[in-house]
Amino acid sequence: MSGAHPPLSARAFVLATDLDGTFLGGTPAARRRLYDWIEASRRTIGLIFVTGRDPRFIAELCRAGEAPWPDYVIGDVGTTVAAIARDAEIPVQPLAALEAEISSLWADRGEEVRAALDGRPGLSLQKTPFRYRVSYDLDPETFDPAAHETVAALGFDSLVSDNRFFDVLPPGVSKGPTLRRLIAHLGVGAERVLAAGDTLNDLSMLEAGFNAVAVGGSEPGLLVRVAGLEKVHKAKAAGAAGILEAIERFDLHPLPEGEMRVL
């Protein structure tokens, strides 16, 4: 994070957002409006990416100018916690103090997970060398739900999202718990945070007690699970525009000048 920016604890508002379908979703005009506003307001707005994506993808995305640099990253479905140093050779820098418990819970058992799930119907192993998770592409037509029981017997958690991905995670570790730990570590008041997502792997983040938004076009299963949660706004607008809609709904920060009201 640039030294010109105050710490997140001193900023008026912190956006903690999923990427695909959420921060990277919606029309190009809506994304540009949101991104430009954040960049112009870094002294009052903090940005945390909370994503299933890995650190390399995030660095490439931001270096290409396709999204503003976040201040912090929770990646790999909650198993990576990192600060950002934009100008460093490796800009996504894991926070050892916050990852120690995750590493301990995983206990370097990825090979054991892969062996247990080898050849299971409907699961294709993703080749990215994740540190504290194992992830698969999922074919819903052939997937055997018994895979969940196999993972549970190993002492790990399993998560299906968007009916396309199957993740094996350390027990109790996902986007929501890791976000709570990071927010507490940074000394940010929970009332100043907006959590944003669109699929079931965002559920733990949306039900973590922060103001939250399920953006327009969210996975139906997610909308069912958050239907009764008071603090979760179900946005009409998709992606970036849905985030702006929720910021207005919860009165978290003045919107960009000239922003059209959507409520």
PDB file of C-alpha atoms in Angstrom:
ATOM      1  CA  MET A   1       0.000   0.000   0.000  1.00  0.00           C
ATOM      2  CA  SER A   2       1.245   3.453  -0.881  1.00  0.00           C
ATOM      3  CA  GLY A   3       2.528   5.500   2.046  1.00  0.00           C
ATOM      4  CA  ALA A   4       0.433   8.415   0.733  1.00  0.00           C
ATOM      5  CA  HIS A   5      -2.717   6.607   1.830  1.00  0.00           C
ATOM      6  CA  PRO A   6      -3.850   6.504   5.459  1.00  0.00           C
ATOM      7  CA  PRO A   7      -4.299   3.096   7.108  1.00  0.00           C
ATOM      8  CA  LEU A   8      -7.640   1.412   6.556  1.00  0.00           C
ATOM      9  CA  SER A   9      -8.548   2.060  10.195  1.00  0.00           C
ATOM     10  CA  ALA A  10      -8.581   5.799   9.375  1.00  0.00           C
ATOM     11  CA  ARG A  11     -10.713   5.571   6.229  1.00  0.00           C
ATOM     12  CA  ALA A  12     -14.437   6.261   6.244  1.00  0.00           C
ATOM     13  CA  PHE A  13     -15.445   3.215   4.197  1.00  0.00           C
ATOM     14  CA  VAL A  14     -13.935  -0.156   3.213  1.00  0.00           C
ATOM     15  CA  LEU A  15     -15.217  -2.213   0.284  1.00  0.00           C
ATOM     16  CA  ALA A  16     -14.502  -5.942   0.612  1.00  0.00           C
ATOM     17  CA  THR A  17     -15.496  -7.434  -2.713  1.00  0.00           C
ATOM     18  CA  ASP A  18     -15.474 -10.626  -4.708  1.00  0.00           C
ATOM     19  CA  LEU A  19     -14.075 -10.197  -8.222  1.00  0.00           C
ATOM     20  CA  ASP A  20     -15.721 -12.345 -10.926  1.00  0.00           C
ATOM     21  CA  GLY A  21     -19.345 -11.347 -11.400  1.00  0.00           C
ATOM     22  CA  THR A  22     -19.138  -8.697  -8.676  1.00  0.00           C
ATOM     23  CA  PHE A  23     -16.361  -6.073  -8.849  1.00  0.00           C
ATOM     24  CA  LEU A  24     -15.517  -7.209 -12.394  1.00  0.00           C
ATOM     25  CA  GLY A  25     -19.189  -7.573 -13.321  1.00  0.00           C
ATOM     26  CA  GLY A  26     -21.714  -5.215 -14.900  1.00  0.00           C
ATOM     27  CA  THR A  27     -21.307  -2.827 -17.807  1.00  0.00           C
ATOM     28  CA  PRO A  28     -17.971  -1.256 -18.765  1.00  0.00           C
ATOM     29  CA  ALA A  29     -19.428   2.174 -17.918  1.00  0.00           C
ATOM     30  CA  ALA A  30     -20.484   1.065 -14.428  1.00  0.00           C
ATOM     31  CA  ARG A  31     -17.104  -0.528 -13.752  1.00  0.00           C
ATOM     32  CA  ARG A  32     -15.261   2.578 -14.885  1.00  0.00           C
ATOM     33  CA  ARG A  33     -17.469   4.812 -12.727  1.00  0.00           C
ATOM     34  CA  LEU A  34     -16.790   2.670  -9.649  1.00  0.00           C
ATOM     35  CA  TYR A  35     -13.065   2.214 -10.289  1.00  0.00           C
ATOM     36  CA  ASP A  36     -12.395   5.881 -11.041  1.00  0.00           C
ATOM     37  CA  TRP A  37     -14.306   6.944  -7.938  1.00  0.00           C
ATOM     38  CA  ILE A  38     -12.294   4.575  -5.736  1.00  0.00           C
ATOM     39  CA  GLU A  39      -8.988   5.752  -7.203  1.00  0.00           C
ATOM     40  CA  ALA A  40      -9.937   9.401  -6.674  1.00  0.00           C
ATOM     41  CA  SER A  41     -10.989   8.706  -3.078  1.00  0.00           C
ATOM     42  CA  ARG A  42      -8.224   6.483  -1.687  1.00  0.00           C
ATOM     43  CA  ARG A  43      -7.844   8.658   1.389  1.00  0.00           C
ATOM     44  CA  THR A  44     -11.397   7.828   2.466  1.00  0.00           C
ATOM     45  CA  ILE A  45     -12.083   4.495   0.715  1.00  0.00           C
ATOM     46  CA  GLY A  46     -10.268   1.223   1.383  1.00  0.00           C
ATOM     47  CA  LEU A  47     -10.400  -1.724  -1.009  1.00  0.00           C
ATOM     48  CA  ILE A  48     -10.027  -5.422  -0.197  1.00  0.00           C
ATOM     49  CA  PHE A  49     -10.382  -8.129  -2.838  1.00  0.00           C
ATOM     50  CA  VAL A  50     -11.991 -11.279  -1.388  1.00  0.00           C
ATOM     51  CA  THR A  51     -11.802 -13.824  -4.152  1.00  0.00           C
ATOM     52  CA  GLY A  52     -11.244 -17.399  -5.226  1.00  0.00           C
ATOM     53  CA  ARG A  53      -8.510 -16.141  -7.530  1.00  0.00           C
ATOM     54  CA  ASP A  54      -4.826 -16.613  -6.742  1.00  0.00           C
ATOM     55  CA  PRO A  55      -2.280 -13.801  -6.110  1.00  0.00           C
ATOM     56  CA  ARG A  56      -0.692 -14.076  -9.561  1.00  0.00           C
ATOM     57  CA  PHE A  57      -4.019 -13.436 -11.292  1.00  0.00           C
ATOM     58  CA  ILE A  58      -4.659 -10.396  -9.085  1.00  0.00           C
ATOM     59  CA  ALA A  59      -1.240  -8.897  -9.831  1.00  0.00           C
ATOM     60  CA  GLU A  60      -1.697  -9.414 -13.576  1.00  0.00           C
ATOM     61  CA  LEU A  61      -5.209  -7.916 -13.484  1.00  0.00           C
ATOM     62  CA  CYS A  62      -4.105  -4.748 -11.704  1.00  0.00           C
ATOM     63  CA  ARG A  63      -0.856  -4.306 -13.625  1.00  0.00           C
ATOM     64  CA  ALA A  64      -2.886  -4.428 -16.839  1.00  0.00           C
ATOM     65  CA  GLY A  65      -5.043  -1.563 -15.540  1.00  0.00           C
ATOM     66  CA  GLU A  66      -8.204  -3.666 -15.640  1.00  0.00           C
ATOM     67  CA  ALA A  67      -8.970  -2.924 -11.990  1.00  0.00           C
ATOM     68  CA  PRO A  68      -7.579  -0.605  -9.309  1.00  0.00           C
ATOM     69  CA  TRP A  69      -5.012  -2.055  -6.922  1.00  0.00           C
ATOM     70  CA  PRO A  70      -6.571  -3.176  -3.643  1.00  0.00           C
ATOM     71  CA  ASP A  71      -5.023  -2.367  -0.280  1.00  0.00           C
ATOM     72  CA  TYR A  72      -5.293  -5.987   0.839  1.00  0.00           C
ATOM     73  CA  VAL A  73      -6.214  -9.327  -0.701  1.00  0.00           C
ATOM     74  CA  ILE A  74      -8.025 -12.326   0.685  1.00  0.00           C
ATOM     75  CA  GLY A  75      -7.463 -14.835  -2.097  1.00  0.00           C
ATOM     76  CA  ASP A  76      -7.803 -18.535  -2.773  1.00  0.00           C
ATOM     77  CA  VAL A  77     -11.302 -18.690  -1.183  1.00  0.00           C
ATOM     78  CA  GLY A  78     -10.034 -17.294   2.118  1.00  0.00           C
ATOM     79  CA  THR A  79      -6.768 -19.248   2.386  1.00  0.00           C
ATOM     80  CA  THR A  80      -4.448 -16.392   1.318  1.00  0.00           C
ATOM     81  CA  VAL A  81      -4.246 -13.136   3.312  1.00  0.00           C
ATOM     82  CA  ALA A  82      -1.943 -10.506   1.841  1.00  0.00           C
ATOM     83  CA  ALA A  83      -1.013  -6.841   1.775  1.00  0.00           C
ATOM     84  CA  ILE A  84      -0.297  -5.001  -1.459  1.00  0.00           C
ATOM     85  CA  ALA A  85       2.985  -3.296  -2.362  1.00  0.00           C
ATOM     86  CA  ARG A  86       2.235  -1.971  -5.853  1.00  0.00           C
ATOM     87  CA  ASP A  87       5.812  -1.239  -6.865  1.00  0.00           C
ATOM     88  CA  ALA A  88       7.374  -4.433  -5.531  1.00  0.00           C
ATOM     89  CA  GLU A  89       8.453  -7.254  -7.851  1.00  0.00           C
ATOM     90  CA  ILE A  90       5.936  -9.456  -6.009  1.00  0.00           C
ATOM     91  CA  PRO A  91       3.149  -7.003  -5.164  1.00  0.00           C
ATOM     92  CA  VAL A  92       0.847  -9.463  -3.327  1.00  0.00           C
ATOM     93  CA  GLN A  93       2.673 -10.143  -0.066  1.00  0.00           C
ATOM     94  CA  PRO A  94       1.142 -12.754   2.292  1.00  0.00           C
ATOM     95  CA  LEU A  95       0.769 -11.781   5.949  1.00  0.00           C
ATOM     96  CA  ALA A  96       2.462 -14.605   7.837  1.00  0.00           C
ATOM     97  CA  ALA A  97       0.816 -13.757  11.163  1.00  0.00           C
ATOM     98  CA  LEU A  98      -2.681 -14.156   9.690  1.00  0.00           C
ATOM     99  CA  GLU A  99      -1.846 -17.193   7.553  1.00  0.00           C
ATOM    100  CA  ALA A 100      -0.175 -19.211  10.329  1.00  0.00           C
ATOM    101  CA  GLU A 101      -3.428 -20.741  11.590  1.00  0.00           C
ATOM    102  CA  ILE A 102      -4.594 -21.494   8.024  1.00  0.00           C
ATOM    103  CA  SER A 103      -1.306 -23.236   7.262  1.00  0.00           C
ATOM    104  CA  SER A 104      -1.529 -25.248  10.476  1.00  0.00           C
ATOM    105  CA  LEU A 105      -5.083 -26.395   9.734  1.00  0.00           C
ATOM    106  CA  TRP A 106      -4.125 -27.437   6.203  1.00  0.00           C
ATOM    107  CA  ALA A 107      -1.028 -29.271   7.469  1.00  0.00           C
ATOM    108  CA  ASP A 108       0.378 -29.700   3.946  1.00  0.00           C
ATOM    109  CA  ARG A 109      -2.147 -32.450   3.136  1.00  0.00           C
ATOM    110  CA  GLY A 110      -2.949 -31.405  -0.424  1.00  0.00           C
ATOM    111  CA  GLU A 111      -1.503 -34.609  -1.893  1.00  0.00           C
ATOM    112  CA  GLU A 112      -3.703 -36.672   0.415  1.00  0.00           C
ATOM    113  CA  VAL A 113      -6.799 -34.751  -0.760  1.00  0.00           C
ATOM    114  CA  ARG A 114      -5.880 -35.174  -4.424  1.00  0.00           C
ATOM    115  CA  ALA A 115      -5.357 -38.922  -3.958  1.00  0.00           C
ATOM    116  CA  ALA A 116      -8.694 -39.335  -2.159  1.00  0.00           C
ATOM    117  CA  LEU A 117     -10.597 -37.533  -4.931  1.00  0.00           C
ATOM    118  CA  ASP A 118      -8.653 -38.926  -7.877  1.00  0.00           C
ATOM    119  CA  GLY A 119     -11.010 -40.196 -10.569  1.00  0.00           C
ATOM    120  CA  ARG A 120     -14.176 -38.989  -8.838  1.00  0.00           C
ATOM    121  CA  PRO A 121     -16.973 -38.370 -11.348  1.00  0.00           C
ATOM    122  CA  GLY A 122     -17.504 -34.768 -12.350  1.00  0.00           C
ATOM    123  CA  LEU A 123     -14.284 -33.382 -10.842  1.00  0.00           C
ATOM    124  CA  SER A 124     -11.335 -32.115 -12.912  1.00  0.00           C
ATOM    125  CA  LEU A 125      -8.330 -30.987 -10.896  1.00  0.00           C
ATOM    126  CA  GLN A 126      -7.274 -27.364 -11.420  1.00  0.00           C
ATOM    127  CA  LYS A 127      -3.561 -27.134 -12.208  1.00  0.00           C
ATOM    128  CA  THR A 128      -2.803 -23.943 -10.240  1.00  0.00           C
ATOM    129  CA  PRO A 129      -0.449 -24.839  -7.338  1.00  0.00           C
ATOM    130  CA  PHE A 130      -2.579 -23.463  -4.481  1.00  0.00           C
ATOM    131  CA  ARG A 131      -0.848 -23.445  -1.093  1.00  0.00           C
ATOM    132  CA  TYR A 132      -3.671 -24.232   1.350  1.00  0.00           C
ATOM    133  CA  ARG A 133      -6.523 -25.578  -0.801  1.00  0.00           C
ATOM    134  CA  VAL A 134      -7.269 -28.051  -3.588  1.00  0.00           C
ATOM    135  CA  SER A 135      -9.727 -26.969  -6.282  1.00  0.00           C
ATOM    136  CA  TYR A 136     -11.600 -28.680  -9.096  1.00  0.00           C
ATOM    137  CA  ASP A 137     -13.753 -27.724 -12.044  1.00  0.00           C
ATOM    138  CA  LEU A 138     -17.130 -29.374 -11.553  1.00  0.00           C
ATOM    139  CA  ASP A 139     -19.411 -30.962 -14.151  1.00  0.00           C
ATOM    140  CA  PRO A 140     -22.896 -30.849 -12.570  1.00  0.00           C
ATOM    141  CA  GLU A 141     -24.191 -33.562 -14.907  1.00  0.00           C
ATOM    142  CA  THR A 142     -21.766 -36.204 -13.653  1.00  0.00           C
ATOM    143  CA  PHE A 143     -20.734 -34.940 -10.200  1.00  0.00           C
ATOM    144  CA  ASP A 144     -21.141 -37.445  -7.350  1.00  0.00           C
ATOM    145  CA  PRO A 145     -22.098 -35.649  -4.089  1.00  0.00           C
ATOM    146  CA  ALA A 146     -20.348 -38.421  -2.137  1.00  0.00           C
ATOM    147  CA  ALA A 147     -17.198 -36.337  -2.701  1.00  0.00           C
ATOM    148  CA  HIS A 148     -18.397 -34.108   0.164  1.00  0.00           C
ATOM    149  CA  GLU A 149     -18.360 -37.116   2.513  1.00  0.00           C
ATOM    150  CA  THR A 150     -14.858 -38.054   1.400  1.00  0.00           C
ATOM    151  CA  VAL A 151     -13.598 -34.545   2.164  1.00  0.00           C
ATOM    152  CA  ALA A 152     -15.362 -34.460   5.546  1.00  0.00           C
ATOM    153  CA  ALA A 153     -13.780 -37.795   6.493  1.00  0.00           C
ATOM    154  CA  LEU A 154     -10.369 -36.218   5.901  1.00  0.00           C
ATOM    155  CA  GLY A 155     -11.263 -33.396   8.291  1.00  0.00           C
ATOM    156  CA  PHE A 156     -11.618 -30.682   5.653  1.00  0.00           C
ATOM    157  CA  ASP A 157     -14.467 -28.520   4.349  1.00  0.00           C
ATOM    158  CA  SER A 158     -15.831 -28.705   0.803  1.00  0.00           C
ATOM    159  CA  LEU A 159     -17.617 -25.954  -1.083  1.00  0.00           C
ATOM    160  CA  VAL A 160     -19.466 -25.901  -4.403  1.00  0.00           C
ATOM    161  CA  SER A 161     -19.997 -22.512  -6.035  1.00  0.00           C
ATOM    162  CA  ASP A 162     -21.743 -21.390  -9.194  1.00  0.00           C
ATOM    163  CA  ASN A 163     -22.390 -25.098  -9.857  1.00  0.00           C
ATOM    164  CA  ARG A 164     -18.965 -25.070 -11.569  1.00  0.00           C
ATOM    165  CA  PHE A 165     -16.290 -25.230  -8.868  1.00  0.00           C
ATOM    166  CA  PHE A 166     -15.502 -27.632  -6.023  1.00  0.00           C
ATOM    167  CA  ASP A 167     -13.044 -26.396  -3.401  1.00  0.00           C
ATOM    168  CA  VAL A 168     -11.441 -28.306  -0.535  1.00  0.00           C
ATOM    169  CA  LEU A 169     -10.502 -25.948   2.306  1.00  0.00           C
ATOM    170  CA  PRO A 170      -9.010 -26.129   5.798  1.00  0.00           C
ATOM    171  CA  PRO A 171     -11.747 -26.640   8.411  1.00  0.00           C
ATOM    172  CA  GLY A 172     -13.533 -23.420   9.298  1.00  0.00           C
ATOM    173  CA  VAL A 173     -11.623 -21.390   6.698  1.00  0.00           C
ATOM    174  CA  SER A 174     -13.472 -19.484   3.974  1.00  0.00           C
ATOM    175  CA  LYS A 175     -13.963 -15.913   2.814  1.00  0.00           C
ATOM    176  CA  GLY A 176     -16.098 -14.743   5.746  1.00  0.00           C
ATOM    177  CA  PRO A 177     -13.998 -15.916   8.713  1.00  0.00           C
ATOM    178  CA  THR A 178     -10.802 -14.700   7.065  1.00  0.00           C
ATOM    179  CA  LEU A 179     -12.339 -11.298   6.319  1.00  0.00           C
ATOM    180  CA  ARG A 180     -13.427 -10.941   9.955  1.00  0.00           C
ATOM    181  CA  ARG A 181      -9.882 -11.724  11.109  1.00  0.00           C
ATOM    182  CA  LEU A 182      -8.326  -9.229   8.695  1.00  0.00           C
ATOM    183  CA  ILE A 183     -10.774  -6.447   9.593  1.00  0.00           C
ATOM    184  CA  ALA A 184     -10.088  -6.989  13.310  1.00  0.00           C
ATOM    185  CA  HIS A 185      -6.325  -7.105  12.682  1.00  0.00           C
ATOM    186  CA  LEU A 186      -6.483  -3.777  10.820  1.00  0.00           C
ATOM    187  CA  GLY A 187      -8.609  -2.113  13.509  1.00  0.00           C
ATOM    188  CA  VAL A 188     -11.427  -1.242  11.103  1.00  0.00           C
ATOM    189  CA  GLY A 189     -14.898  -0.733  12.553  1.00  0.00           C
ATOM    190  CA  ALA A 190     -17.188  -3.441  11.159  1.00  0.00           C
ATOM    191  CA  GLU A 191     -19.929  -0.866  10.558  1.00  0.00           C
ATOM    192  CA  ARG A 192     -17.737   0.821   7.930  1.00  0.00           C
ATOM    193  CA  VAL A 193     -17.369  -2.325   5.789  1.00  0.00           C
ATOM    194  CA  LEU A 194     -19.439  -3.446   2.802  1.00  0.00           C
ATOM    195  CA  ALA A 195     -19.008  -7.089   1.715  1.00  0.00           C
ATOM    196  CA  ALA A 196     -20.047  -7.787  -1.885  1.00  0.00           C
ATOM    197  CA  GLY A 197     -20.510 -11.065  -3.739  1.00  0.00           C
ATOM    198  CA  ASP A 198     -22.564 -13.092  -6.201  1.00  0.00           C
ATOM    199  CA  THR A 199     -22.036 -16.853  -5.689  1.00  0.00           C
ATOM    200  CA  LEU A 200     -22.213 -19.404  -2.892  1.00  0.00           C
ATOM    201  CA  ASN A 201     -18.498 -19.150  -2.182  1.00  0.00           C
ATOM    202  CA  ASP A 202     -19.325 -15.587  -1.044  1.00  0.00           C
ATOM    203  CA  LEU A 203     -21.996 -16.755   1.409  1.00  0.00           C
ATOM    204  CA  SER A 204     -19.755 -16.839   4.478  1.00  0.00           C
ATOM    205  CA  MET A 205     -18.667 -13.269   3.700  1.00  0.00           C
ATOM    206  CA  LEU A 206     -22.223 -12.000   3.252  1.00  0.00           C
ATOM    207  CA  GLU A 207     -23.395 -13.601   6.494  1.00  0.00           C
ATOM    208  CA  ALA A 208     -20.351 -12.481   8.515  1.00  0.00           C
ATOM    209  CA  GLY A 209     -22.200  -9.575  10.144  1.00  0.00           C
ATOM    210  CA  PHE A 210     -21.055  -6.726   7.910  1.00  0.00           C
ATOM    211  CA  ASN A 211     -23.307  -4.630   5.701  1.00  0.00           C
ATOM    212  CA  ALA A 212     -23.407  -6.746   2.563  1.00  0.00           C
ATOM    213  CA  VAL A 213     -24.758  -6.947  -0.980  1.00  0.00           C
ATOM    214  CA  ALA A 214     -25.644  -9.788  -3.300  1.00  0.00           C
ATOM    215  CA  VAL A 215     -25.320  -7.986  -6.620  1.00  0.00           C
ATOM    216  CA  GLY A 216     -27.879  -8.309  -9.412  1.00  0.00           C
ATOM    217  CA  GLY A 217     -27.649 -11.608 -11.262  1.00  0.00           C
ATOM    218  CA  SER A 218     -26.337 -13.486  -8.208  1.00  0.00           C
ATOM    219  CA  GLU A 219     -26.445 -17.263  -8.091  1.00  0.00           C
ATOM    220  CA  PRO A 220     -30.007 -18.316  -7.132  1.00  0.00           C
ATOM    221  CA  GLY A 221     -28.688 -20.540  -4.332  1.00  0.00           C
ATOM    222  CA  LEU A 222     -26.959 -17.565  -2.748  1.00  0.00           C
ATOM    223  CA  LEU A 223     -30.131 -15.472  -2.860  1.00  0.00           C
ATOM    224  CA  VAL A 224     -32.053 -18.263  -1.123  1.00  0.00           C
ATOM    225  CA  ARG A 225     -29.464 -18.467   1.667  1.00  0.00           C
ATOM    226  CA  VAL A 226     -29.358 -14.693   2.335  1.00  0.00           C
ATOM    227  CA  ALA A 227     -33.097 -14.077   1.923  1.00  0.00           C
ATOM    228  CA  GLY A 228     -33.722 -13.535   5.634  1.00  0.00           C
ATOM    229  CA  LEU A 229     -30.565 -11.588   6.465  1.00  0.00           C
ATOM    230  CA  GLU A 230     -31.343  -7.960   7.342  1.00  0.00           C
ATOM    231  CA  LYS A 231     -27.878  -6.649   6.591  1.00  0.00           C
ATOM    232  CA  VAL A 232     -27.748  -8.131   3.082  1.00  0.00           C
ATOM    233  CA  HIS A 233     -29.067  -5.904   0.281  1.00  0.00           C
ATOM    234  CA  LYS A 234     -30.279  -7.804  -2.786  1.00  0.00           C
ATOM    235  CA  ALA A 235     -29.284  -5.402  -5.547  1.00  0.00           C
ATOM    236  CA  LYS A 236     -31.236  -4.882  -8.741  1.00  0.00           C
ATOM    237  CA  ALA A 237     -28.160  -3.716 -10.640  1.00  0.00           C
ATOM    238  CA  ALA A 238     -25.445  -6.162 -11.686  1.00  0.00           C
ATOM    239  CA  GLY A 239     -21.790  -6.105 -10.746  1.00  0.00           C
ATOM    240  CA  ALA A 240     -20.186  -2.722 -10.116  1.00  0.00           C
ATOM    241  CA  ALA A 241     -23.498  -0.875 -10.317  1.00  0.00           C
ATOM    242  CA  GLY A 242     -24.927  -3.203  -7.671  1.00  0.00           C
ATOM    243  CA  ILE A 243     -22.059  -2.267  -5.351  1.00  0.00           C
ATOM    244  CA  LEU A 244     -22.818   1.430  -5.814  1.00  0.00           C
ATOM    245  CA  GLU A 245     -26.498   0.695  -5.184  1.00  0.00           C
ATOM    246  CA  ALA A 246     -25.629  -0.917  -1.835  1.00  0.00           C
ATOM    247  CA  ILE A 247     -23.292   1.905  -0.793  1.00  0.00           C
ATOM    248  CA  GLU A 248     -26.228   4.264  -1.233  1.00  0.00           C
ATOM    249  CA  ARG A 249     -28.630   1.860   0.506  1.00  0.00           C
ATOM    250  CA  PHE A 250     -26.467   1.680   3.644  1.00  0.00           C
ATOM    251  CA  ASP A 251     -25.289   5.331   3.419  1.00  0.00           C
ATOM    252  CA  LEU A 252     -21.659   4.273   3.713  1.00  0.00           C
ATOM    253  CA  HIS A 253     -20.011   7.037   1.659  1.00  0.00           C
ATOM    254  CA  PRO A 254     -21.112   9.895  -0.607  1.00  0.00           C
ATOM    255  CA  LEU A 255     -21.480   8.519  -4.125  1.00  0.00           C
ATOM    256  CA  PRO A 256     -19.547   9.782  -7.160  1.00  0.00           C
ATOM    257  CA  GLU A 257     -20.606  13.249  -8.210  1.00  0.00           C
ATOM    258  CA  GLY A 258     -23.626  13.112 -10.470  1.00  0.00           C
ATOM    259  CA  GLU A 259     -24.327   9.438  -9.659  1.00  0.00           C
ATOM    260  CA  MET A 260     -27.899   8.536 -10.579  1.00  0.00           C
ATOM    261  CA  ARG A 261     -29.913   7.234  -7.664  1.00  0.00           C
ATOM    262  CA  VAL A 262     -31.200   3.707  -8.152  1.00  0.00           C
ATOM    263  CA  LEU A 263     -33.442   3.197  -5.105  1.00  0.00           C
TER     264      LEU A 263
END
